Short mmCIF file of C-alpha atoms in Angstrom, two decimals:
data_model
loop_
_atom_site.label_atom_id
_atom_site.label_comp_id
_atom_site.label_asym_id
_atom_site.label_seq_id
_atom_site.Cartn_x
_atom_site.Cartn_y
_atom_site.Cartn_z
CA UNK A 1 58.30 -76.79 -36.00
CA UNK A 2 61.05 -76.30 -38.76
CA UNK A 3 64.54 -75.68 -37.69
CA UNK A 4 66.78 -72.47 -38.39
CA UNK A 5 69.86 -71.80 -38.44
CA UNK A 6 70.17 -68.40 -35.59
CA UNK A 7 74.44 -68.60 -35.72
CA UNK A 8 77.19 -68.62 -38.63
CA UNK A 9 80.54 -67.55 -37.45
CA UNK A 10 82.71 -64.98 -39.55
CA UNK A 11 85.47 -66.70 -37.98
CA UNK A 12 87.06 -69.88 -39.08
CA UNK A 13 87.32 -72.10 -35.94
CA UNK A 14 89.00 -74.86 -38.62
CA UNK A 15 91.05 -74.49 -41.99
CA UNK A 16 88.36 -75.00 -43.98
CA UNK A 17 85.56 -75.51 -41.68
CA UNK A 18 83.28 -72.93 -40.41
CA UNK A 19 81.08 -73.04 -37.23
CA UNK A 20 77.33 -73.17 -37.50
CA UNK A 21 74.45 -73.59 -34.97
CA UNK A 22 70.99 -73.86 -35.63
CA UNK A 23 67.51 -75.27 -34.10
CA UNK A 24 67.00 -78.99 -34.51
CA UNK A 25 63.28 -78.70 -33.06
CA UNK A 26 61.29 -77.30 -30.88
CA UNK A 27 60.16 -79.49 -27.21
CA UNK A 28 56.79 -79.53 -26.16
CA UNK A 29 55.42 -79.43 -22.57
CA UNK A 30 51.95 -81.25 -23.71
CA UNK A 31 51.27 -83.75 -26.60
CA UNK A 32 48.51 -81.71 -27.48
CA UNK A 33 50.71 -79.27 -29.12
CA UNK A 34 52.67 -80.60 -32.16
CA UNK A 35 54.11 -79.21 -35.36
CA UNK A 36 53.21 -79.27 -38.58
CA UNK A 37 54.01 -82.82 -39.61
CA UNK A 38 52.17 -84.05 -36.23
CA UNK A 39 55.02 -84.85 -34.11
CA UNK A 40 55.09 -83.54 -30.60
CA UNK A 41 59.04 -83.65 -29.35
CA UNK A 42 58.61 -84.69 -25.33
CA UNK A 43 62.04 -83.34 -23.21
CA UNK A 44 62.00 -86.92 -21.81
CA UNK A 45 62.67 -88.70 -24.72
CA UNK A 46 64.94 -85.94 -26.25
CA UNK A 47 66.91 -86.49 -23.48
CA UNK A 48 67.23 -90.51 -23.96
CA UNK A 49 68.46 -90.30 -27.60
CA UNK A 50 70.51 -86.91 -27.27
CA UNK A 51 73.73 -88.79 -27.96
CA UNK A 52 72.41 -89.71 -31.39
CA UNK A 53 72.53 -86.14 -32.21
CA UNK A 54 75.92 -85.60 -31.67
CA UNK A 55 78.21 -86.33 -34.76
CA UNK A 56 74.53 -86.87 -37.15
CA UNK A 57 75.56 -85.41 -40.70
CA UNK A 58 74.56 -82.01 -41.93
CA UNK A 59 72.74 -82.48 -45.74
CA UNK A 60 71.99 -80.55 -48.35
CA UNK A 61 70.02 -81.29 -51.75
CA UNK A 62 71.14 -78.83 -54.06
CA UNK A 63 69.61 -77.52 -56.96
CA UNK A 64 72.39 -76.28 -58.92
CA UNK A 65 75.62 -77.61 -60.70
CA UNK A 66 77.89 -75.32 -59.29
CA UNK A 67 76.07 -76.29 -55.63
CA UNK A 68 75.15 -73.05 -54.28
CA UNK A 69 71.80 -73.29 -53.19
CA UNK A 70 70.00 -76.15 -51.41
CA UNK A 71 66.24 -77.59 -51.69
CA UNK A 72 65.23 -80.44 -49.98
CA UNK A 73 66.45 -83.90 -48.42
CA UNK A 74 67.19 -85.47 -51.35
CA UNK A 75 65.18 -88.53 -50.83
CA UNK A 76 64.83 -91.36 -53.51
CA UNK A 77 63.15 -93.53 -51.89
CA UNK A 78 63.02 -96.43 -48.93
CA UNK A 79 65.04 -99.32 -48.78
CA UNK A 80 65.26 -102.34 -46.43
CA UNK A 81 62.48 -99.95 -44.24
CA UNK A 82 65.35 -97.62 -44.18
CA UNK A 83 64.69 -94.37 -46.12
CA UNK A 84 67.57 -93.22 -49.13
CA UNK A 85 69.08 -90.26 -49.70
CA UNK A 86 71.27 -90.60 -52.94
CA UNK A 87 70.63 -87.11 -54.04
CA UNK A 88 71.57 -85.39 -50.72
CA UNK A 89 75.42 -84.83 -50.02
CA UNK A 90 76.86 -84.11 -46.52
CA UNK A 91 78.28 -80.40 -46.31
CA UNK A 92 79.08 -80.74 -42.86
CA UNK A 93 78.57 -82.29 -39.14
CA UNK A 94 77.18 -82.03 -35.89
CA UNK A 95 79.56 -81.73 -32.75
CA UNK A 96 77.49 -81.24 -30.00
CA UNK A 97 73.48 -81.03 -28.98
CA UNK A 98 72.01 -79.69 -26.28
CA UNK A 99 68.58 -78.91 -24.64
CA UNK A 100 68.06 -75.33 -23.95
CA UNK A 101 65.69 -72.08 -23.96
CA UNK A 102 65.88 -69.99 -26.90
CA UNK A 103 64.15 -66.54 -28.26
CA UNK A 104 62.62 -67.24 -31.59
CA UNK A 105 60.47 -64.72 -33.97
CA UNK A 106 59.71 -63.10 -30.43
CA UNK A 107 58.75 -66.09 -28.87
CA UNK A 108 60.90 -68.01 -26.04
CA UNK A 109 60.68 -71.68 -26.36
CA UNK A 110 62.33 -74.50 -25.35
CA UNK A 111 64.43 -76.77 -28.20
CA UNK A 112 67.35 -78.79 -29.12
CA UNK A 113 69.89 -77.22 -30.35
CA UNK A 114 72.79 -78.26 -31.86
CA UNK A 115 76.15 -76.95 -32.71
CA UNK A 116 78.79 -78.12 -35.66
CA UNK A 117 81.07 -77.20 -39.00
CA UNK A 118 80.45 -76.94 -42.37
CA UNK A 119 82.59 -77.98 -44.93
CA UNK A 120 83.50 -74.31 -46.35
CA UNK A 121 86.90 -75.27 -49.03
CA UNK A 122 84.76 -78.18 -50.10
CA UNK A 123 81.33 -76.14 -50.51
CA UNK A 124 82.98 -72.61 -50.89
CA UNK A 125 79.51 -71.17 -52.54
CA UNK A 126 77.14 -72.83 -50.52
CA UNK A 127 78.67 -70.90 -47.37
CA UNK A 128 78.70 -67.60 -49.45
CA UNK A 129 75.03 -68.32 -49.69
CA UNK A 130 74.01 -69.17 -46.13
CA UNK A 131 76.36 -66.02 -45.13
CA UNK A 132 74.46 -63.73 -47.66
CA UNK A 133 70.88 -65.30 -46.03
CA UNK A 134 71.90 -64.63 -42.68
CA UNK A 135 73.00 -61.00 -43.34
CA UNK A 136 69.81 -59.94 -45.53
CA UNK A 137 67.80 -61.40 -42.37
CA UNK A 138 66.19 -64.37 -44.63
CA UNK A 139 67.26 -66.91 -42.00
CA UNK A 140 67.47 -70.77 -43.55
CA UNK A 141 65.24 -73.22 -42.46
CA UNK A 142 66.26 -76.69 -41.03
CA UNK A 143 64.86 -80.36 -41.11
CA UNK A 144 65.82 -83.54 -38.82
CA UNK A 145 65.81 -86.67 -40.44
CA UNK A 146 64.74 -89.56 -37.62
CA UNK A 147 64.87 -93.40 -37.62
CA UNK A 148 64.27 -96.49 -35.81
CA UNK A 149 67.48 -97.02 -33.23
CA UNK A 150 70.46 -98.55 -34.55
CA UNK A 151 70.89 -101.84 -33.78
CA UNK A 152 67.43 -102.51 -31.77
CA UNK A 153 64.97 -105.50 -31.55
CA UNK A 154 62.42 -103.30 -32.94
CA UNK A 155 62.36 -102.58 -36.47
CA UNK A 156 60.74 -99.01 -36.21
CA UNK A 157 60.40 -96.22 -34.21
CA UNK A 158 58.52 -96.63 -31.01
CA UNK A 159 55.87 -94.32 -30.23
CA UNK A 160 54.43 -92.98 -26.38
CA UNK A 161 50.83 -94.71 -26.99
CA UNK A 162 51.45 -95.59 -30.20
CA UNK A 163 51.88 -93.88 -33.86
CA UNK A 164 49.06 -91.53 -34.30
CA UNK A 165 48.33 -88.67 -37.18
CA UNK A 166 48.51 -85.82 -35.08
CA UNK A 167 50.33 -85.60 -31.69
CA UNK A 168 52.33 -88.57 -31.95
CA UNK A 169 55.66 -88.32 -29.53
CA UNK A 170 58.73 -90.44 -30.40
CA UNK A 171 60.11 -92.12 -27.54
CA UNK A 172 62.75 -94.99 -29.22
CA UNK A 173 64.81 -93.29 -32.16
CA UNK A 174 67.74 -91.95 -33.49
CA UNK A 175 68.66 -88.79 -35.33
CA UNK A 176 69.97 -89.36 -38.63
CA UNK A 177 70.73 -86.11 -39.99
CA UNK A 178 69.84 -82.19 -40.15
CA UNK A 179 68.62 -81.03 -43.62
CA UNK A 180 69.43 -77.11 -45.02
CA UNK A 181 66.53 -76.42 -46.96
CA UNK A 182 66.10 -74.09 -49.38
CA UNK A 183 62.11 -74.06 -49.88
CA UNK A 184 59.12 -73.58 -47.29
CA UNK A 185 59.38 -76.56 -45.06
CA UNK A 186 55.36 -76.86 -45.58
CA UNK A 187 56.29 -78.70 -49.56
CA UNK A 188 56.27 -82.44 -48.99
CA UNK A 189 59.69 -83.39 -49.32
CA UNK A 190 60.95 -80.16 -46.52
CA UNK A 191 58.70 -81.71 -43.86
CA UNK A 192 60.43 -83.82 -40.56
CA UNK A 193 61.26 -86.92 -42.53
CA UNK A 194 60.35 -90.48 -40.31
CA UNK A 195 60.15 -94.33 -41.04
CA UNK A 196 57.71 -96.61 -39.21
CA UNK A 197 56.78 -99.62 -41.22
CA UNK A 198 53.27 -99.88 -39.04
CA UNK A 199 51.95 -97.78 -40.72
CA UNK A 200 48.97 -98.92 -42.84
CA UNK A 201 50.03 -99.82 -46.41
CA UNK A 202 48.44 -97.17 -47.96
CA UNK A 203 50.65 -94.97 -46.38
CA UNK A 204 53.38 -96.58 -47.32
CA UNK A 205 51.98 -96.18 -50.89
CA UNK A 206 51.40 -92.76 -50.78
CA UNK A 207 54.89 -91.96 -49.55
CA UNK A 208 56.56 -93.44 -52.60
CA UNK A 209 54.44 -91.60 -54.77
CA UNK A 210 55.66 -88.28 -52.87
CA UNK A 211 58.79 -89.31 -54.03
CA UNK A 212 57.82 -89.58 -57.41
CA UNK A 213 56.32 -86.66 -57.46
CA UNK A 214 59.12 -84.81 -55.70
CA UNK A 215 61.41 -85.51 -58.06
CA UNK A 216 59.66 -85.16 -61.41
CA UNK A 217 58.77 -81.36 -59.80
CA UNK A 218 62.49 -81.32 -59.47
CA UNK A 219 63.60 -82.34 -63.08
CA UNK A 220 60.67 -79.44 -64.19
CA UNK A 221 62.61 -76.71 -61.18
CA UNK A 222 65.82 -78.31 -63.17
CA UNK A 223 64.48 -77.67 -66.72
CA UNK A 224 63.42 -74.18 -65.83
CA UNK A 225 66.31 -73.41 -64.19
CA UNK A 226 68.02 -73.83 -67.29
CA UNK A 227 65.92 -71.22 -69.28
CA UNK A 228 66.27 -68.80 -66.23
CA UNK A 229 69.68 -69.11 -67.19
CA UNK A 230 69.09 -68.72 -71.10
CA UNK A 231 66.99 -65.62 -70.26
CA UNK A 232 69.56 -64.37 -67.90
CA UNK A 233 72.10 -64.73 -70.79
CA UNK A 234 69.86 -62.83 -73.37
CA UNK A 235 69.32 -60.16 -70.62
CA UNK A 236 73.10 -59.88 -70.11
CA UNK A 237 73.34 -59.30 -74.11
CA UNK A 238 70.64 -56.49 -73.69
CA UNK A 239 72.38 -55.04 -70.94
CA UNK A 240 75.42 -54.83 -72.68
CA UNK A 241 74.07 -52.68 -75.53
CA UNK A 242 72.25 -50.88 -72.52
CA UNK A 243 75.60 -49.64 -71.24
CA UNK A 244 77.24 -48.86 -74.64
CA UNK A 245 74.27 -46.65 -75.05
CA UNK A 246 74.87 -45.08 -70.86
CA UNK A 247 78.34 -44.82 -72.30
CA UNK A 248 77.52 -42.59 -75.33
CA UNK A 249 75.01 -40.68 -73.56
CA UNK A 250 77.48 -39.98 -70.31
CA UNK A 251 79.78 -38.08 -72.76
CA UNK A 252 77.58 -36.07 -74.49
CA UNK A 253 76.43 -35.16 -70.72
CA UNK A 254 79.65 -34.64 -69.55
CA UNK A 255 80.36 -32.23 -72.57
CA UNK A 256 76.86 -30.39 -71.83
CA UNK A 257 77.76 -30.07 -68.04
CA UNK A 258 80.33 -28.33 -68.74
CA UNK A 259 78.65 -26.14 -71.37
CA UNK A 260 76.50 -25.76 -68.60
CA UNK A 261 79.44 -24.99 -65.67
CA UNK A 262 80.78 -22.30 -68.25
CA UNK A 263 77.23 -20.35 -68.37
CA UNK A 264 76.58 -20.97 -64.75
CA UNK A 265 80.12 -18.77 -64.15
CA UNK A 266 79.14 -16.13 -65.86
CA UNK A 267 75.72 -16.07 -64.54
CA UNK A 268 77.29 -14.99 -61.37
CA UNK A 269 79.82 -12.84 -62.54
CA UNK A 270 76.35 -11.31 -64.12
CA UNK A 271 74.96 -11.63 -60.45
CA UNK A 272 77.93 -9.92 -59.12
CA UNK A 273 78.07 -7.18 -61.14
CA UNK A 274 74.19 -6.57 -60.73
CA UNK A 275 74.40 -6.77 -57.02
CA UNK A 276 77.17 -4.00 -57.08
CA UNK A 277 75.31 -1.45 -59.16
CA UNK A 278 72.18 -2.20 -56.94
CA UNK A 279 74.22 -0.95 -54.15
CA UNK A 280 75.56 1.90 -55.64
CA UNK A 281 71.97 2.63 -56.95
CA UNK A 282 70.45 2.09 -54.01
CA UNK A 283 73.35 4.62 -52.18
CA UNK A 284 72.44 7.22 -54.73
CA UNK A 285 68.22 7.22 -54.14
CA UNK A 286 69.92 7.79 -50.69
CA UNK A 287 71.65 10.67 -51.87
CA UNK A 288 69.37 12.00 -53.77
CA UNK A 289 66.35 12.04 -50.75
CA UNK A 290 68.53 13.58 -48.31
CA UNK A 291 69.34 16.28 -50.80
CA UNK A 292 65.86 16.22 -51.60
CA UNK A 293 64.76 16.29 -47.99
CA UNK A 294 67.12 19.47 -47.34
CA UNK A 295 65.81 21.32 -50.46
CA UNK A 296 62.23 21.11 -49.02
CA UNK A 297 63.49 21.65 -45.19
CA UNK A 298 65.21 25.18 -46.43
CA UNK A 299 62.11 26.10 -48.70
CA UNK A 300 59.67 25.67 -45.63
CA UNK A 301 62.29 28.17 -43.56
CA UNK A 302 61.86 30.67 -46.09
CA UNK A 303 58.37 30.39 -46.15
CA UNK A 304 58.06 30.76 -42.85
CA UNK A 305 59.88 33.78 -42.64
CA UNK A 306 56.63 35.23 -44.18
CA UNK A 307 54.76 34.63 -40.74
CA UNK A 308 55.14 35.88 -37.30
CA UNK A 309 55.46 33.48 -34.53
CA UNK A 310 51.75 33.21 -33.48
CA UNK A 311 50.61 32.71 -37.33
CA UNK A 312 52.90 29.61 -36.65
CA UNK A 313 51.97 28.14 -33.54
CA UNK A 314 49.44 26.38 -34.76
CA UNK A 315 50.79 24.39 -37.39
CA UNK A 316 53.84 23.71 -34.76
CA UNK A 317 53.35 19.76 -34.20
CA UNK A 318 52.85 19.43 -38.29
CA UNK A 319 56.03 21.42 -38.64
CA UNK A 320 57.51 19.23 -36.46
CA UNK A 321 56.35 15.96 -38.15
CA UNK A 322 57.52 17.60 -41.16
CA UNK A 323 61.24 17.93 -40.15
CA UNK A 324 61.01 14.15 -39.23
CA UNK A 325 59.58 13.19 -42.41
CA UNK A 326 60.24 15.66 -45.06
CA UNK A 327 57.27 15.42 -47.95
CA UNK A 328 56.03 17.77 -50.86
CA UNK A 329 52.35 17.32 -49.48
CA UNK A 330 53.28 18.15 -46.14
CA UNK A 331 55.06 21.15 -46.76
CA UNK A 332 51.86 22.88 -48.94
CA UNK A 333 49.84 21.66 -46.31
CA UNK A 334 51.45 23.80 -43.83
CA UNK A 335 51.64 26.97 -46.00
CA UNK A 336 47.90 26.57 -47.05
CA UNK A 337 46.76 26.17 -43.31
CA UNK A 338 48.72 29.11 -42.22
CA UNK A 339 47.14 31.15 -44.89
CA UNK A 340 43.74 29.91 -44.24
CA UNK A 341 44.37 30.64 -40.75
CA UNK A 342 45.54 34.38 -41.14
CA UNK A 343 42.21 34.92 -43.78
CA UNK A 344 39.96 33.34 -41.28
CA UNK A 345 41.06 36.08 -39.30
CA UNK A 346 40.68 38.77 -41.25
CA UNK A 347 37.05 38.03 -42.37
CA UNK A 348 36.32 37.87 -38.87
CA UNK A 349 38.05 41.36 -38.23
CA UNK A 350 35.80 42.53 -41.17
CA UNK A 351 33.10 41.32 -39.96
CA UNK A 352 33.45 42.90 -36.95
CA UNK A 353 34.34 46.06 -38.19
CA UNK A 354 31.05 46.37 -39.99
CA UNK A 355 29.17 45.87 -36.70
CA UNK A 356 30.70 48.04 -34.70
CA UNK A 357 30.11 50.97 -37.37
CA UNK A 358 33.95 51.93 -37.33
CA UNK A 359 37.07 52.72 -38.86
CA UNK A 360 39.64 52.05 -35.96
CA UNK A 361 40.14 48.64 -36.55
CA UNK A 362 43.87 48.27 -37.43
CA UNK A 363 42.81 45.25 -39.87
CA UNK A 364 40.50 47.51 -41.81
CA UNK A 365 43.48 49.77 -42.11
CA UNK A 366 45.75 47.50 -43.38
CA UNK A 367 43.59 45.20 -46.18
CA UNK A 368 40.65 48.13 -47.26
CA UNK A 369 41.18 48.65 -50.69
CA UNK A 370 38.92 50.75 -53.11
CA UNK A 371 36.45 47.69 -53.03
CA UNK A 372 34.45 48.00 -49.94
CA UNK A 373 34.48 44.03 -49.78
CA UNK A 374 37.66 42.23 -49.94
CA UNK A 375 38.01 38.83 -51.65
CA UNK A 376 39.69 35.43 -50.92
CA UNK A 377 41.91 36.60 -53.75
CA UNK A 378 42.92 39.69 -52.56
CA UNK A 379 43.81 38.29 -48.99
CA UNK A 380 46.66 36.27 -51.07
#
């Protein structure tokens, strides 16, 4: 498992030293479990060479000249079966190490952890960056550097049963040092680094030409950094005429928005002004349909002054709707019904009249003409 750093204090503990803790690798309850580089870290034997931990240098590769931002170990190579790191530099050390359970990625596992400062006055930009990782949630990734025990009969680091591919546990060791990495810990040169010199020479071989490999890919990263940084200057240059251009363009917005502010005022002095006249319209329709609505009320009256009371019975309830709801149809409505009313009843007095054979009929009396039929007409 690759290490992370999970603490950066805001606070300097130190004139120019800040506090940092971070995972130094996960422990495993089984050998059968094992990270990517096949070691499998047994509590046991953490436990044994814990005190090698404590003051092991913090390291950084970096990959710029103003030392900002880190990328790998910084290995060049093995001498004297003791790897070299001549283009790593030590930003920092480690005070204290500890065993202990710890939530990471939403998963609770056991680790060692370890606790110490980084050189901030010396490596101002390099703490800017780990600060700006931490607080965009990109948490940087760890690796610990291991080696055969200082001072020790035996030349290499001694394995439980032996060095194997995968599931190998280091029992005899020391930690050397705690890389900040700045690429995916699965690259070659990001991975747990060890030396064991039984390993089979092949090995051996194909390690160096890692190495070889590592750093020609990090002359190329070099090389185009540098153009990143020539296209960064053209795109400066392009951004520059960019914002002479914004610049131009703001004022002659500016002077239309407040072309536009001016129009906009008057618009609602316009608004204003037609929202009073609607109301003074709209209180003069009122006028003029009450007036209106009186004028038909009073003609109706004297209409109805025509009639008796039983001729207007009849017609009472649309009379009444009529007062309630004064309207031009309404009002010839009435009149015609009453009229129709008052001829049906004549015709049926006529009618009668000619039955009965005689002239006593006070209807006949009042309507008989010279014509001995009377019309529709005539009735009106």
């Amino acid at each position: 498992m690759k290490g992370c750093i999970i603490e950066l204090s805001q606070k300097k503990s130190f004139s120019g030293r800040r506090y940092i803790k971070w995972i130094v690798h996960e422990i495993y309850k089984t050998s059968t479990e094992y990270n990517k580089n096949g070691i499998s870290w047994k509590e046991e034997y953490v436990k044994n060479n814990l005190e090698s931990a404590k003051g092991m240098p913090i390291c950084v590769e970096f990959l710029d000249w103003n030392k900002s931002e880190p990328y790998g170990h910084g290995m060049t190579g093995v001498e004297d079966n003791e790897p070299v790191f001549e283009n790593s530099v030590t930003v920092g050390f480690t005070e204290n190490a500890f065993i202990d359970d710890i939530e990471v990625n939403g998963k609770k596992i056991r680790a060692l952890i370890a606790e110490g400062y980084v050189f901030e006055q010396r490596y101002p930009r390099f703490t800017d960056w780990l600060k700006t990782k931490i607080f965009d949630g990109n948490i940087p990734e760890t690796s610990v550097e291991i080696c055969k025990k200082k001072d020790s009969e035996n030349q290499v680091i001694i394995y439980e049963d032996g060095w194997k591919e995968k599931g190998r546990v280091p029992m005899v060791y020391d930690y050397s040092g705690s890389a900040i990495l700045g690429i995916a810990p699965s690259d070659d040169n990001a991975v747990l680094l060890e030396l064991n010199n039984k390993k089979e020479r092949g090995s051996e071989m194909k390690e160096t030409k890692d190495v070889i490999e590592l750093s020609q890919r990090l002359e190329k990263t070099v090389d185009e950094n540098e153009k990143l940084k020539n296209a960064v200057k053209e795109k400066e240059t392009k951004i520059a005429e960019l914002n002479s251009q914004v610049t131009a363009l703001t004022k002659e917005f500016e002077v239309k928005a407040s072309d536009y502010l001016n129009l906009k005022e008057e618009s609602l002095k316009k608004d204003e002004q037609i929202q009073s006249l609607t109301v003074e319209l709209n209180e003069l329709k009122q006028f003029q349909k009450q007036e209106l609505n009186k004028a038909m009320i009073n003609e109706l009256n004297s209409k109805l002054q025509d009639f008796d009371k039983a001729e207007i019975q009849f017609v009472q309830s649309k009379i009444d709707d009529f007062l309630k709801e004064p309207a031009r149809e309404k009002l010839d409505s009435i009149v015609i019904e009453i009229n129709s009313e008052i001829a049906k009843k004549v015709i049926e007095a006529k009618k009668a009249a000619k039955e009965n054979k005689t002239n006593d009929d006070i209807y006949s009396s009042m309507y008989e003409y010279n014509s001995e039929d009377i019309t529709d007409e005539e009735l009106y």
